[in-house]
mmCIF file of C-alpha atoms and ligand atoms in Angstrom:
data_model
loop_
_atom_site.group_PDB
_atom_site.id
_atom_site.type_symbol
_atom_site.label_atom_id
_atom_site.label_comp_id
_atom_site.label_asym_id
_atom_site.label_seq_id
_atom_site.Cartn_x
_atom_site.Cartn_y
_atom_site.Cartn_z
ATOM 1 C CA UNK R 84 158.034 77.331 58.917
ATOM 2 C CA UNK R 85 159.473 73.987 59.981
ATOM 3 C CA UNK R 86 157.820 71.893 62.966
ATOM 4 C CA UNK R 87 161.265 72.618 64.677
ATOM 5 C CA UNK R 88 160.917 76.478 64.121
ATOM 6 C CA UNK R 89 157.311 76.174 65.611
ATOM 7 C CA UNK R 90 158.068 74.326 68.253
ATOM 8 C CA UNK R 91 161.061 77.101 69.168
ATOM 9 C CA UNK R 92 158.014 79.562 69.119
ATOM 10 C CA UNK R 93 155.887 77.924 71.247
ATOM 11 C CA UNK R 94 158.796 77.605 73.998
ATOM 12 C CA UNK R 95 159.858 81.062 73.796
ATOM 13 C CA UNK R 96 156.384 82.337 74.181
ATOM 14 C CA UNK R 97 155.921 80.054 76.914
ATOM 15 C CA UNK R 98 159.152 81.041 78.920
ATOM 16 C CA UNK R 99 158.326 84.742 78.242
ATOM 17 C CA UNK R 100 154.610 83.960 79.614
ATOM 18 C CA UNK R 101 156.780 82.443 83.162
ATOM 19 C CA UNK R 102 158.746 85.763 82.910
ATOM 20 C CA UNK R 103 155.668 87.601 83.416
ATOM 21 C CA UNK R 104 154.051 85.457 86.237
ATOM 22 C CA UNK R 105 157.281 85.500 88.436
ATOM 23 C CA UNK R 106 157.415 89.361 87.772
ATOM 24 C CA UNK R 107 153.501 90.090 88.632
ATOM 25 C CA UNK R 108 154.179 87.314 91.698
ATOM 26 C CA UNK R 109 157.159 89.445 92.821
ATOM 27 C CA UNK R 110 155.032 92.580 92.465
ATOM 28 C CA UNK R 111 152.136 90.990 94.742
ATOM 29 C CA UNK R 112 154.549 90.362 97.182
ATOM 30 C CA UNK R 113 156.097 93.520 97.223
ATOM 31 C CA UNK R 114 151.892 95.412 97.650
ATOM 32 C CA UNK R 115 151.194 93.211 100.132
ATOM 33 C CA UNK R 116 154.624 93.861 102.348
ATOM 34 C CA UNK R 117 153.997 97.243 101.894
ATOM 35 C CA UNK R 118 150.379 96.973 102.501
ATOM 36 C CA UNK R 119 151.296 95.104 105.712
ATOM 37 C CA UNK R 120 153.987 97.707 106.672
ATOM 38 C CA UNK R 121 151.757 100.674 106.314
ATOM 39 C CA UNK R 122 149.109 99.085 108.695
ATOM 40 C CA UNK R 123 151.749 97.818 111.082
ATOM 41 C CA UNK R 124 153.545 101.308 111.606
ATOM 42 C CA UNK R 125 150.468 103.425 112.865
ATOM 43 C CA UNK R 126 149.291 100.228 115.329
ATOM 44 C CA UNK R 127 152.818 100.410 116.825
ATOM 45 C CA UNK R 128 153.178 104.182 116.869
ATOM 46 C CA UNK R 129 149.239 103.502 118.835
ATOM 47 C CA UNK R 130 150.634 101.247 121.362
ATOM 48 C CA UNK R 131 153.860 103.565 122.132
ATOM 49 C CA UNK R 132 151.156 106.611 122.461
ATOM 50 C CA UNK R 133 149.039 104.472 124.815
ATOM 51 C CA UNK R 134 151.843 103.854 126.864
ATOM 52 C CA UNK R 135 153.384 107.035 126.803
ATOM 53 C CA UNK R 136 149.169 108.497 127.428
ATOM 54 C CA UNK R 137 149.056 105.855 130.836
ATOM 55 C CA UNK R 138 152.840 107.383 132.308
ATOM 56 C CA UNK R 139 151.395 111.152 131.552
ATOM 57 C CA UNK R 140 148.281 110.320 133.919
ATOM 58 C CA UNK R 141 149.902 108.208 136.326
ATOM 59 C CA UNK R 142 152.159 112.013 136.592
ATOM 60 C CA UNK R 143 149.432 114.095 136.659
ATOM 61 C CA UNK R 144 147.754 111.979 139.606
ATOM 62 C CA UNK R 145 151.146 111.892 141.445
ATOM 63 C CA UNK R 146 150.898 115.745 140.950
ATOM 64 C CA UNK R 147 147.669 116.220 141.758
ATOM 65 C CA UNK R 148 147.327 113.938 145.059
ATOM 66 C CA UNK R 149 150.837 115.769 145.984
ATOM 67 C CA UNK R 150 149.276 119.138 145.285
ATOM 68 C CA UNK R 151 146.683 117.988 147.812
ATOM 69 C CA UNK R 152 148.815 116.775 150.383
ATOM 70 C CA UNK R 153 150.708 120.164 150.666
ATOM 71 C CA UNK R 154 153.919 119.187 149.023
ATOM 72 C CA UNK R 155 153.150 121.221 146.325
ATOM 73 C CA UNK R 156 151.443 124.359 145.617
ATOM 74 C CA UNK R 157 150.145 126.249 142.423
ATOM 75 C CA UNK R 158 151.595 129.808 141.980
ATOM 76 C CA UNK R 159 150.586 132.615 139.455
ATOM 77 C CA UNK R 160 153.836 134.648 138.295
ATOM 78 C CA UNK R 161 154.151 137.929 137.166
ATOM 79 C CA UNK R 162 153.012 137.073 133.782
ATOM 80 C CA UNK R 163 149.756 135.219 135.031
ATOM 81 C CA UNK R 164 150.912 131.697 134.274
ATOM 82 C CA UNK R 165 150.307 129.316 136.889
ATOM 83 C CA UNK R 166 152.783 126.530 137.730
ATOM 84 C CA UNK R 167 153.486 124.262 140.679
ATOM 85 C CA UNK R 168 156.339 124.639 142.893
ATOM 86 C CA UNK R 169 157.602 122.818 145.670
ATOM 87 C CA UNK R 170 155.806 123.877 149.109
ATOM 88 C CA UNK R 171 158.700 125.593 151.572
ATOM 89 C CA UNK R 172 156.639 124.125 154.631
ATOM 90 C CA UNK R 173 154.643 126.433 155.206
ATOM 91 C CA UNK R 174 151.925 126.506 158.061
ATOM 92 C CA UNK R 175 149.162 126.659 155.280
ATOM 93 C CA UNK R 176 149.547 124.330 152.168
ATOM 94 C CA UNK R 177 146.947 124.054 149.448
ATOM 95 C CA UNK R 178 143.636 121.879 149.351
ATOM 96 C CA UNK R 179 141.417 121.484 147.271
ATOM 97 C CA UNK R 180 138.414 123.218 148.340
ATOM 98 C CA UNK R 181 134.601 123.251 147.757
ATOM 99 C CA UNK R 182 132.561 125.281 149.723
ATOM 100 C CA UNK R 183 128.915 123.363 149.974
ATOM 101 C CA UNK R 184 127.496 125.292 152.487
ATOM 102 C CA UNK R 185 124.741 127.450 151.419
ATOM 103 C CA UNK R 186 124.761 131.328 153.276
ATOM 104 C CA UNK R 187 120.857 130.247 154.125
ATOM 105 C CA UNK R 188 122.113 128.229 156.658
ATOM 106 C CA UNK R 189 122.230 130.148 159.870
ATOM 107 C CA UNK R 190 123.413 127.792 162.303
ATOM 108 C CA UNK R 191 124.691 124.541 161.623
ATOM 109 C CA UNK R 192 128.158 123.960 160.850
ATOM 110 C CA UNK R 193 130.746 120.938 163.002
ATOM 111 C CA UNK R 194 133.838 120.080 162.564
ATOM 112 C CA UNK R 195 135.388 117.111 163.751
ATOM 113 C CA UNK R 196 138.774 115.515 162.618
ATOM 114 C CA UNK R 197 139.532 111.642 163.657
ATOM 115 C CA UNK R 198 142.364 109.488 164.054
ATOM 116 C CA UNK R 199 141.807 105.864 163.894
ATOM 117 C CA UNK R 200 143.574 105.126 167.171
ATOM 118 C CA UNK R 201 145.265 106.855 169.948
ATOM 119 C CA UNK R 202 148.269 104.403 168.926
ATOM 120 C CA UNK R 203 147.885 106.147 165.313
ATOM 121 C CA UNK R 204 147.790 109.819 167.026
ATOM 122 C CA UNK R 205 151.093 109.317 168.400
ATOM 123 C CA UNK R 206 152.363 108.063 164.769
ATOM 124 C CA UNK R 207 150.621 110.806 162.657
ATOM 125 C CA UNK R 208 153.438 112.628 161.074
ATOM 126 C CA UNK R 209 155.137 109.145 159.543
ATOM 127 C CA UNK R 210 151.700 107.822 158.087
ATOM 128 C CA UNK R 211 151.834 109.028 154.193
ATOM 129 C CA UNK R 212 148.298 107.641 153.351
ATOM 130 C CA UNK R 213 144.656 108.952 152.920
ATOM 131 C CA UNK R 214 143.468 110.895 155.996
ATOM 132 C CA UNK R 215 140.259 112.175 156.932
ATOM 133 C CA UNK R 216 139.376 114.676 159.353
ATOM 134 C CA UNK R 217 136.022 114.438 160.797
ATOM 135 C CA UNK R 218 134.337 117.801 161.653
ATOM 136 C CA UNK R 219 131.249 118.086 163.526
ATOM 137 C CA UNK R 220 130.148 122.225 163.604
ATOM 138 C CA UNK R 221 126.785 124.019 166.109
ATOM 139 C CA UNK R 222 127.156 121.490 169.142
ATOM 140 C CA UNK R 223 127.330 120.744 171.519
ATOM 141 C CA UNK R 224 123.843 118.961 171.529
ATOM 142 C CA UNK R 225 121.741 116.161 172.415
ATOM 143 C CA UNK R 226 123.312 114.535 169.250
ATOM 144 C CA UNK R 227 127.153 114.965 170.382
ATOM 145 C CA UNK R 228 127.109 111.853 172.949
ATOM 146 C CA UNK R 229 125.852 109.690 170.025
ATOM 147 C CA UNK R 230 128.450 110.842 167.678
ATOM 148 C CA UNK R 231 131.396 110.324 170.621
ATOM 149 C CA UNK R 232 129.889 106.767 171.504
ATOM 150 C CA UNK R 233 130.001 105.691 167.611
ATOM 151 C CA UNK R 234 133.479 107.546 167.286
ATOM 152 C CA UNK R 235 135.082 105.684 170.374
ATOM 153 C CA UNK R 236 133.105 102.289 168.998
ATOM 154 C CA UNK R 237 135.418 102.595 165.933
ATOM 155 C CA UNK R 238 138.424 103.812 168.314
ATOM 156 C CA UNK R 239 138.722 106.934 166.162
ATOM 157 C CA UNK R 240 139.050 110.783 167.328
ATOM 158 C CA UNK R 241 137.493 113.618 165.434
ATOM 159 C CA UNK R 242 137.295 117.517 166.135
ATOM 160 C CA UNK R 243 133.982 119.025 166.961
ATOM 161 C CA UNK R 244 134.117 123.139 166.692
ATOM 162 C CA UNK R 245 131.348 124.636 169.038
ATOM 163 C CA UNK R 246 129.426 127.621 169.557
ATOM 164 C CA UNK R 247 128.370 129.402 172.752
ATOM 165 C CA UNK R 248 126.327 127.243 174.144
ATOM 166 C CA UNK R 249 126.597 128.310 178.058
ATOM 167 C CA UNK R 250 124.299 126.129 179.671
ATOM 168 C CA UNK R 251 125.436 123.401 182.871
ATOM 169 C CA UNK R 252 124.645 120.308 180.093
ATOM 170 C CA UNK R 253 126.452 121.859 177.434
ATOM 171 C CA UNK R 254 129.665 122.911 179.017
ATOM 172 C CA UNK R 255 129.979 119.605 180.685
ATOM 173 C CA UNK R 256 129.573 118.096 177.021
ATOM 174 C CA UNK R 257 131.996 119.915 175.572
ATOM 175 C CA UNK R 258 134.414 118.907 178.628
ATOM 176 C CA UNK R 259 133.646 115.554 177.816
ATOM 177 C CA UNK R 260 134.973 116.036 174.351
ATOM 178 C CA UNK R 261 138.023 116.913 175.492
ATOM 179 C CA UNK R 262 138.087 114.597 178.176
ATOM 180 C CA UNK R 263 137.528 111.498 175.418
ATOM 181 C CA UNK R 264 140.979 112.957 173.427
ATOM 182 C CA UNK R 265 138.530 114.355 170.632
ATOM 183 C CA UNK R 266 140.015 118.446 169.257
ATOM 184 C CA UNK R 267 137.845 121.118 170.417
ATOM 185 C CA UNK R 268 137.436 124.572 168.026
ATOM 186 C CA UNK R 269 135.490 127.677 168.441
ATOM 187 C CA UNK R 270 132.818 127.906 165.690
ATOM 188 C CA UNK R 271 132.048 131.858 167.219
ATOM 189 C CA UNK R 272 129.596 132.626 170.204
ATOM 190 C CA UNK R 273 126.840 134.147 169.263
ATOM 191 C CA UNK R 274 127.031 132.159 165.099
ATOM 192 C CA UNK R 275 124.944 135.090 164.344
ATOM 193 C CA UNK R 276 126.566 136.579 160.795
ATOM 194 C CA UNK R 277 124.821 139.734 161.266
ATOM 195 C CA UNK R 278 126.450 140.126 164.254
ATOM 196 C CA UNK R 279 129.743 138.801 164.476
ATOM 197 C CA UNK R 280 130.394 139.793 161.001
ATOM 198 C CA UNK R 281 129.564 143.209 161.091
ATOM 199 C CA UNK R 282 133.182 144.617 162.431
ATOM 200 C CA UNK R 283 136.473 143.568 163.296
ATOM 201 C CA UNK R 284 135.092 144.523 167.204
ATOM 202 C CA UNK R 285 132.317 142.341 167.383
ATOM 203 C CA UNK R 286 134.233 139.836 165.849
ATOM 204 C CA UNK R 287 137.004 139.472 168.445
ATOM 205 C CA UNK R 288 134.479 140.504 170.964
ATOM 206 C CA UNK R 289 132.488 137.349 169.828
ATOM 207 C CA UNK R 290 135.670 135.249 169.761
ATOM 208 C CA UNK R 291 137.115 136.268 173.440
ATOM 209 C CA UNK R 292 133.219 135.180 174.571
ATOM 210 C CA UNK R 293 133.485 131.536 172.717
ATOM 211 C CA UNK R 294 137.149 131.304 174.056
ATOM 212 C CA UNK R 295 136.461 131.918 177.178
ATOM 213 C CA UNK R 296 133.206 130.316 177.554
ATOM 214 C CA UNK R 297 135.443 126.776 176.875
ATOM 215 C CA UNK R 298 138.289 127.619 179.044
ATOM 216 C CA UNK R 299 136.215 127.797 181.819
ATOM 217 C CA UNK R 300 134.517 124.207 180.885
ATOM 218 C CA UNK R 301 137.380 122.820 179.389
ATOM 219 C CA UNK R 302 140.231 124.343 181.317
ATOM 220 C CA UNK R 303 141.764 124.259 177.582
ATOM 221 C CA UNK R 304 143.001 127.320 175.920
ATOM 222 C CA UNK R 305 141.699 126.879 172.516
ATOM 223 C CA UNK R 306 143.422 128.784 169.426
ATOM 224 C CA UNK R 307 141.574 126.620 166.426
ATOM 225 C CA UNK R 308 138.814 128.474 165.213
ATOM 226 C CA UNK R 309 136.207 127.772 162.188
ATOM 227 C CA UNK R 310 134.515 130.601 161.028
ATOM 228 C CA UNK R 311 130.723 130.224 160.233
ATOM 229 C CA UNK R 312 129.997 129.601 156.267
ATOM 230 C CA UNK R 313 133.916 129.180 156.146
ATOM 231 C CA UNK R 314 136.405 131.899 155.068
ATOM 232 C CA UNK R 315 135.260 132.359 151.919
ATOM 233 C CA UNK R 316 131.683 133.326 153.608
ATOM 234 C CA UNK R 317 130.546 136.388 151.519
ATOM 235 C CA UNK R 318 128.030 137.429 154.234
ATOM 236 C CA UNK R 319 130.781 139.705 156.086
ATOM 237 C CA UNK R 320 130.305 143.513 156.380
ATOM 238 C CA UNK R 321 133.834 144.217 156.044
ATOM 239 C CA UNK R 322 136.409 142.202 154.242
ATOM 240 C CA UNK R 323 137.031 138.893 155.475
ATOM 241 C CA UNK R 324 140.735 139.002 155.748
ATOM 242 C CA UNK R 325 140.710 141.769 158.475
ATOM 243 C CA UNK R 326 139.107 138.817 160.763
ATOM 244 C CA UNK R 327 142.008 136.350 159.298
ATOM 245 C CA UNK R 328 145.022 139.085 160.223
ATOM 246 C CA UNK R 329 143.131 139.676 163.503
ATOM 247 C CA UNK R 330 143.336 135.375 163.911
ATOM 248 C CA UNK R 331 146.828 135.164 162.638
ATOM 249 C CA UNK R 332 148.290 138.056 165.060
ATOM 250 C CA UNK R 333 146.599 136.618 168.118
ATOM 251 C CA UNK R 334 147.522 133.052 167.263
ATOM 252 C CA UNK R 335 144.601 131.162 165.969
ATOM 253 C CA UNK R 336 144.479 129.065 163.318
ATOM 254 C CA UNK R 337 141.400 128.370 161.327
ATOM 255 C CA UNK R 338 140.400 125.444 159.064
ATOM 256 C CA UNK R 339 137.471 125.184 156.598
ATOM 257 C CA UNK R 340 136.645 122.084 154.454
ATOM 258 C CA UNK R 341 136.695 120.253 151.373
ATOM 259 C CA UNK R 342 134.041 117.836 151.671
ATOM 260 C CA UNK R 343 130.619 118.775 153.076
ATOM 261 C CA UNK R 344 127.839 116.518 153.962
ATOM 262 C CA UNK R 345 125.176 118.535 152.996
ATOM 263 C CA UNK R 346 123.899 117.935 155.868
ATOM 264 C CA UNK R 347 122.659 121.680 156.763
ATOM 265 C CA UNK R 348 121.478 123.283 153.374
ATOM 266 C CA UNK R 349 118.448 122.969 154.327
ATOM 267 C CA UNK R 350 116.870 120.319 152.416
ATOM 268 C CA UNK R 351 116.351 116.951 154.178
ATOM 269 C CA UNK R 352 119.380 114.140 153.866
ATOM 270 C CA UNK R 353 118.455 110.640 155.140
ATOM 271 C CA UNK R 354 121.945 108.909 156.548
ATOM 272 C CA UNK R 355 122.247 107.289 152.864
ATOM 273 C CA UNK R 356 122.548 110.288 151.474
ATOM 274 C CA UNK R 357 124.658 111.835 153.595
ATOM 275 C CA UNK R 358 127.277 109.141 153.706
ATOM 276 C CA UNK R 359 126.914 108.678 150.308
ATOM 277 C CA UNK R 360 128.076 112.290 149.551
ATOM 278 C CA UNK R 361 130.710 112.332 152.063
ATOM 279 C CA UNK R 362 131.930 109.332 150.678
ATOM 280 C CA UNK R 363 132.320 110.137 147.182
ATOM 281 C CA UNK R 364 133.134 113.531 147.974
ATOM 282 C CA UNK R 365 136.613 111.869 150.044
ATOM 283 C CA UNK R 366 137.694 109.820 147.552
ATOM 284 C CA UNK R 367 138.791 112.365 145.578
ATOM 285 C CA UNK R 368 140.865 114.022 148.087
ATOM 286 C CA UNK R 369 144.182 112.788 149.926
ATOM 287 C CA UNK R 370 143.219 114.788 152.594
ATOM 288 C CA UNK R 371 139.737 114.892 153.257
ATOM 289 C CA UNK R 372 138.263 118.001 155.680
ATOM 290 C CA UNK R 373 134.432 116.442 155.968
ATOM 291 C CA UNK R 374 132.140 119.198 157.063
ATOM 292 C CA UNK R 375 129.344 117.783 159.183
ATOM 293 C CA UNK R 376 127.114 119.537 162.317
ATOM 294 C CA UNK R 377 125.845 117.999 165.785
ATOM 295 C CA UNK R 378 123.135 120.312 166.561
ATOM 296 C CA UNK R 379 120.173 118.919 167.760
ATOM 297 C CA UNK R 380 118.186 117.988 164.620
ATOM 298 C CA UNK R 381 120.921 115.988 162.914
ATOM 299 C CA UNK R 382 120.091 112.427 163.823
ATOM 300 C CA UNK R 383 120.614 111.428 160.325
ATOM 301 C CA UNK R 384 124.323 113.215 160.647
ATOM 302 C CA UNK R 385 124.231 110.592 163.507
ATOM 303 C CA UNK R 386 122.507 107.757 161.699
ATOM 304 C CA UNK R 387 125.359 108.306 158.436
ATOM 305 C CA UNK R 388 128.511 107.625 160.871
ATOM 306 C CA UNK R 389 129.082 104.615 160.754
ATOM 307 C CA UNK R 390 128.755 104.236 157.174
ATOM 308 C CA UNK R 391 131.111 106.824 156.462
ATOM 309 C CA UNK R 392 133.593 105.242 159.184
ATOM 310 C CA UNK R 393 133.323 101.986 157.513
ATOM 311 C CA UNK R 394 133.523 102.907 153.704
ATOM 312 C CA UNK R 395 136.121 105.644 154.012
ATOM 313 C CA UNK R 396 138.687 102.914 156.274
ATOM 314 C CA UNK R 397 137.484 100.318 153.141
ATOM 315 C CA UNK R 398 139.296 103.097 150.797
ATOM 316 C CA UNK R 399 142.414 103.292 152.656
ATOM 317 C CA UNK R 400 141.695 106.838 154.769
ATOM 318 C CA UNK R 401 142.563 107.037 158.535
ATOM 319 C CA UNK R 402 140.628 109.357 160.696
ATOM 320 C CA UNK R 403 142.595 112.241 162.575
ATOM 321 C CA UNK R 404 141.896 115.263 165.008
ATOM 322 C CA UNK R 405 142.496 118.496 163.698
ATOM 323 C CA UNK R 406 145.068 119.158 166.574
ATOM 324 C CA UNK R 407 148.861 121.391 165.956
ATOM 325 C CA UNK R 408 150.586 118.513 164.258
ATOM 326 C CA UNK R 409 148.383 118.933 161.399
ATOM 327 C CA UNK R 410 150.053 121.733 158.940
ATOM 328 C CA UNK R 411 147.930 121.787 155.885
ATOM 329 C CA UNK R 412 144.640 123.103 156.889
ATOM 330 C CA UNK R 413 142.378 123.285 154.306
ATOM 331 C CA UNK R 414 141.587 127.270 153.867
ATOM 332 C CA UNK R 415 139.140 128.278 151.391
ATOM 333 C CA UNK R 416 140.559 131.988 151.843
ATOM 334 C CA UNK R 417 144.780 131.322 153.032
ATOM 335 C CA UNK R 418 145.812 132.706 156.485
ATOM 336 C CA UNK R 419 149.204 133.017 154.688
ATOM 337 C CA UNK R 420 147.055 135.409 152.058
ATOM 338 C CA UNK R 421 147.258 137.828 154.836
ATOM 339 C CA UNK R 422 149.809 140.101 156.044
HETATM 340 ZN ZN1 ZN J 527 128.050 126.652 161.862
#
C-alpha cells in the first residue's frame, strides 16, 4: 500500500468516526427532549388539576354556604339519592343543625337572636352576609339585665325565649325585654319534660299558661316558641311531631339551634370556653342559631358576651332578633315535615 492509499484510509476512517459522533449527538438530543417532554406533560396536566381541584371547592363552598342560607335544600327522591334543589321559599329552609344539648339538662335552655343596630333591623332582608342570632333560653333571671346592658353596649338585639316564671320581678323583666326591642319566645311553662311532654293536652295546656303568662306582662301576643331539648328532644311520651302539627295549626313557629354554648350540660364552662365554642362553632355556619341560657347560675354565659360579640362582628356576622322577617329557622325536626 502506497503512503497515498494510507493516507485515504486514515481519512475515511476518520470521517466515518464524525459520522458516528453527530449520529450518537443527534440521539442524545433526541433522549433528552423526550426525557424533558415526559416530565413536562404530567407537571402541566398537575397544574390544570390543581386549578380545576381550587374551582370544584370554591363550588362546593358556594353550595354549601347557599344550602345554609336556605336557597337551597337537599332532597331524597324516590330512588334514595339525595340532590339539592332550589328552595321554593318556603317558611322553613334547611340549616345545618347540631343538637349539643344533653337530655340531663332539665332546665336551662335561652334563646336570643341580635341585630347589630336598630338601623340594621329595618335593613335585614337586603343584608346577604353572616348573621347570628343570639338565643338566651330559662330566664328571665338575675342574669338577664346583665346580658341586655352588654347587648345594648354593643347596640345589638337578641331573642331571649322564657319559661313561666310568674313572679312581680320576673314579669317586669321580661317586659323590659320587649320594651328594649329584644324578641321574646316561649321556652314552655312549667320546662318540666315529664310533664309537658307527656301528651298533646298538657302540652298545649303548658303552652296557653307560658302564652298567657307574657301577654299579661308583655301585652305581646307571642307565637315563637322553642321547645325544651329542641325538636329533636327524644324525651317525649308521644311523638314529637303531634306537638309540631299542634304549633303549626295554631300559628307558632318554633326555632332550635345550630350552635350551642355548652353552657348547660352540666359540666362547668368558664367565659373562655364558652366563647370559644360559640365562636368556632359560628364560623362554620352562614347563619348561626347560638344556643345560650340566662338562668340564674350562668354568670360565665354573662362573662363570655362580649367576647363572642366582638370575635363573631371580627368574622363578618351581624347579630339579629329572631322576629317574622326571619324565614329560615333552623329546625332540627322541620315544621314543614308535618302535615
Ligand atoms: Zn330550656
Amino acid at each position: 500500500m502506497s503512503i497515498d492509499e494510507k493516507s485515504t484510509s486514515v481519512e475515511r476512517q476518520l470521517s466515518g468516526t464524525d459520522e458516528r459522533r453527530k449520529r450518537i449527538n443527534r440521539m442524545k438530543k433526541t433522549i433528552i427532549i423526550t426525557c424533558i417532554v415526559l416530565v413536562l406533560i404530567p407537571i402541566i396536566v398537575c397544574f390544570f388539576l390543581l386549578i380545576r381541584v381550587n374551582q370544584l371547592e370554591k363550588d362546593i363552598d358556594n353550595l354549601l354556604s347557599m344550602k345554609e342560607s336556605g336557597k337551597i335544600v337537599s332532597q331524597v327522591d324516590s330512588a334514595g339519592e339525595r340532590y339539592l334543589v332550589l328552595s321554593a321559599g318556603t317558611e322553613e329552609k334547611s340549616e345545618p343543625e347540631s343538637e349539643k344539648e344533653t337530655e340531663s339538662e332539665t332546665a336551662m335552655e335561652t334563646t336570643t337572636a341580635t341585630k347589630e343596630t336598630v338601623e340594621e333591623t329595618t335593613t335585614a332582608d337586603t343584608y346577604t352576609g353572616r348573621r347570628a342570632y343570639l338565643t338566651f333560653d330559662d330566664g328571665p333571671s338575675v342574669n338577664t339585665i346583665p346580658i341586655l346592658d352588654t347587648l345594648d353596649r354593643y347596640g345589638i338585639k337578641g331573642t331571649f325565649f322564657v319559661i313561666g316564671k310568674a313572679d312581680e320581678q320576673s314579669m317586669q323583666l321580661m317586659k323590659e325585654i320587649v320594651n328594649r326591642g329584644h324578641s321574646l319566645g316561649l321556652h314552655s311553662f312549667s320546662h318540666d319534660y315529664g310533664t309537658l311532654y307527656a301528651s298533646l293536652q298538657n302540652f298545649s295546656a303548658d303552652l296557653t299558661s307560658i302564652h298567657d303568662l307574657v301577654k299579661n306582662a308583655t301585652g305581646k301576643d307571642v307565637k315563637l316558641f322553642r321547645f325544651p331539648g329542641g325538636s329533636s328532644t327524644t324525651t317525649t311520651a308521644v311523638d314529637i311531631r303531634e306537638f309540631i302539627k299542634y304549633l303549626n295549626d295554631n300559628h307558632y313557629r318554633y326555632v332550635d339551634w345550630n350552635v350551642s354554648s355548652q353552657d348547660a350540660t352540666g359540666k362547668a364552662m368558664t367565659a373562655e370556653q364558652i366563647a370559644s365554642v360559640v365562636v368556632s362553632e359560628s364560623l362554620g355556619c352562614n347563619n348561626a342559631y347560638i344556643l345560650m341560657h340566662d338562668a340564674g347560675g350562668k354568670e360565665s354565659t354573662v362573662q363570655a358576651l362580649p367576647a363572642i360579640i366582638e370575635q363573631l362582628q371580627a368574622n363578618g356576622f351581624r347579630f339579629y332578633p329572631i322576629d317574622d322577617s326571619v324565614d329560615n329557622l333552623c329546625q332540627h325536626v322541620k315544621s314543614t315535615s308535618v302535615q
